[in-house]
Coordinates of C-alpha atoms in Angstrom, one line a residue:
M11 CA 132.7 -85.2 41.0
A12 CA 131.6 -84.4 37.6
T13 CA 129.1 -86.5 35.8
E14 CA 129.9 -87.9 32.4
V15 CA 127.3 -85.2 31.0
E16 CA 129.1 -82.4 32.5
K17 CA 132.7 -83.9 31.4
I18 CA 131.1 -83.9 28.1
R19 CA 129.6 -80.2 28.3
A20 CA 133.4 -79.0 29.6
V21 CA 134.7 -80.4 26.4
L22 CA 132.2 -78.9 24.3
A23 CA 132.7 -75.5 26.1
N24 CA 136.3 -75.4 25.7
P25 CA 137.1 -73.3 22.5
D26 CA 140.4 -75.1 22.1
I27 CA 138.7 -78.5 21.4
A28 CA 135.2 -77.2 20.3
L29 CA 135.8 -74.5 17.8
R30 CA 139.1 -76.1 16.6
N31 CA 137.2 -79.4 15.6
W32 CA 133.7 -78.5 15.2
G33 CA 133.4 -74.8 14.2
T34 CA 133.1 -73.0 11.2
V35 CA 133.7 -69.7 9.5
V36 CA 132.8 -68.1 6.5
N37 CA 135.7 -67.5 4.6
Q38 CA 135.6 -64.3 2.8
K39 CA 138.4 -65.2 0.3
L40 CA 136.5 -68.3 -0.9
S41 CA 133.2 -67.2 0.0
K42 CA 131.7 -70.1 1.6
V43 CA 131.9 -71.8 4.7
T44 CA 134.7 -73.4 6.1
P45 CA 136.4 -75.1 9.1
F46 CA 137.3 -72.7 11.6
N47 CA 141.5 -72.4 11.8
P48 CA 142.6 -69.9 14.4
E49 CA 145.7 -69.7 12.7
D50 CA 144.5 -68.9 9.4
L51 CA 145.0 -64.7 9.6
T52 CA 147.1 -64.7 12.4
Y53 CA 149.5 -66.5 14.6
T54 CA 148.4 -65.7 17.8
A55 CA 145.5 -63.3 17.8
Q56 CA 142.4 -65.4 17.8
Q57 CA 144.6 -68.2 20.1
A58 CA 144.7 -65.3 22.9
V59 CA 140.8 -64.8 22.7
M60 CA 140.0 -68.5 22.8
E61 CA 142.8 -69.1 26.0
Y62 CA 141.4 -66.2 27.5
W63 CA 137.8 -67.7 27.5
R64 CA 138.8 -70.9 28.3
E65 CA 140.6 -69.7 31.7
P66 CA 140.1 -66.0 32.2
P67 CA 142.6 -64.7 34.4
R68 CA 141.4 -63.9 38.1
T69 CA 142.6 -61.3 40.5
R70 CA 143.5 -62.4 44.4
D71 CA 140.0 -61.9 45.2
G72 CA 138.7 -64.1 42.2
Q73 CA 137.4 -61.5 40.0
T74 CA 137.6 -61.8 36.4
R75 CA 140.1 -59.6 34.9
F76 CA 139.1 -58.0 31.5
L77 CA 140.7 -58.4 28.2
T78 CA 142.1 -55.6 25.9
H79 CA 142.8 -56.9 22.7
L80 CA 144.1 -54.4 20.2
G81 CA 144.8 -55.3 16.5
S82 CA 144.4 -54.4 13.1
R83 CA 141.1 -55.0 11.3
Q84 CA 139.5 -58.3 10.2
I85 CA 141.5 -60.7 12.5
G86 CA 138.4 -62.3 14.3
K87 CA 138.8 -59.8 17.3
S88 CA 135.1 -59.5 17.4
L89 CA 134.0 -62.9 16.1
V90 CA 135.9 -65.4 17.9
P91 CA 134.4 -64.0 21.4
E92 CA 131.2 -64.4 19.9
Y93 CA 132.0 -68.0 19.3
C94 CA 133.4 -68.7 22.7
A95 CA 130.4 -66.9 24.2
Y96 CA 128.0 -69.4 22.1
L97 CA 130.1 -72.2 23.6
N98 CA 129.3 -71.2 27.3
A99 CA 125.5 -70.2 26.3
A100 CA 125.1 -73.5 24.6
Y101 CA 126.3 -76.1 26.9
N102 CA 126.4 -73.9 30.1
K103 CA 123.1 -73.8 32.3
G104 CA 122.1 -70.5 33.1
W105 CA 124.9 -68.6 31.0
D106 CA 123.2 -65.6 29.4
H107 CA 125.2 -63.7 26.5
V108 CA 124.5 -59.9 24.9
C109 CA 126.3 -59.1 22.1
D110 CA 127.4 -55.5 22.4
A111 CA 129.2 -53.6 19.2
D112 CA 129.9 -50.3 18.0
T113 CA 126.8 -50.2 15.8
K114 CA 123.6 -52.3 16.1
G115 CA 124.2 -53.3 12.1
R116 CA 127.6 -54.7 13.4
A117 CA 126.0 -56.7 16.5
L118 CA 123.3 -57.9 14.0
Y119 CA 126.2 -59.0 11.9
L120 CA 127.7 -60.8 14.5
H121 CA 124.7 -62.8 15.8
Q122 CA 124.2 -64.0 12.1
R123 CA 127.5 -65.7 12.5
V124 CA 126.7 -67.2 15.6
H125 CA 123.5 -68.4 13.8
L126 CA 125.7 -70.0 11.2
L127 CA 128.0 -71.5 13.3
H128 CA 125.1 -73.1 15.3
E129 CA 123.5 -74.2 12.2
N130 CA 126.8 -76.1 11.0
W131 CA 127.8 -77.4 14.3
A132 CA 129.3 -80.8 13.1
F133 CA 129.1 -82.5 16.5
Q134 CA 126.5 -82.6 19.6
R135 CA 124.6 -79.5 18.5
S136 CA 123.0 -77.9 21.6
P137 CA 118.9 -77.9 21.0
T138 CA 117.3 -74.8 21.0
I139 CA 113.9 -73.4 22.3
T140 CA 111.9 -71.7 19.8
Q141 CA 111.6 -68.3 20.4
K142 CA 109.5 -65.4 18.8
E143 CA 112.7 -62.8 18.9
T144 CA 114.8 -63.5 15.7
R145 CA 117.9 -62.3 17.3
Q146 CA 118.1 -64.9 20.2
L147 CA 119.4 -68.3 20.5
T148 CA 118.0 -70.0 23.7
F149 CA 119.1 -73.6 24.4
K150 CA 117.4 -76.4 25.9
Y151 CA 119.8 -77.2 28.5
G152 CA 122.1 -74.1 28.4
G153 CA 121.5 -70.4 28.4
K154 CA 120.8 -67.4 26.0
M155 CA 122.5 -65.3 23.4

C-alpha cells in the first residue's frame, strides 16, 4: 500500500494534473511567463504527449512502446516531453533524464526552459542539490536531469 508521500509524489509526477495546475511556459506572443495550457496551441498534440508520459503503452512483454510524434513547428513537440521528464526526475527517486536534441543549442534551450519551469513551480517544488554542472538539475528526493 502506498504511503501518503508516495501518493503525493504520484500526483506531482502526473503531467495531466501537475503541468495543468502548476506549470508555466514562456508565451512567445506575450513575451512573458504564463500558466501552461496544453490547449493553447493545438487541440490534441500536447495532450497526447502528456498522456503517453503518464501511462506509456506497453508490449505484451511489458516493454515501453516508443512515441512517434509528427507535427508542425512550434507546437511543443520537444518542450512538453522535457516538462514531463522534469516531473519524473523531480518526484521519482532514481529517475535520470538526458535531453537529446538535433543540436547542442537546441538541447541547451530546452534545458533552460526546464530550469525556468522549476524556478516558477507553484506547488511543492522538489528541492535540488547544488551541483557544479550548470546544465543539470539534481533533485534531493528524486533523480537528475
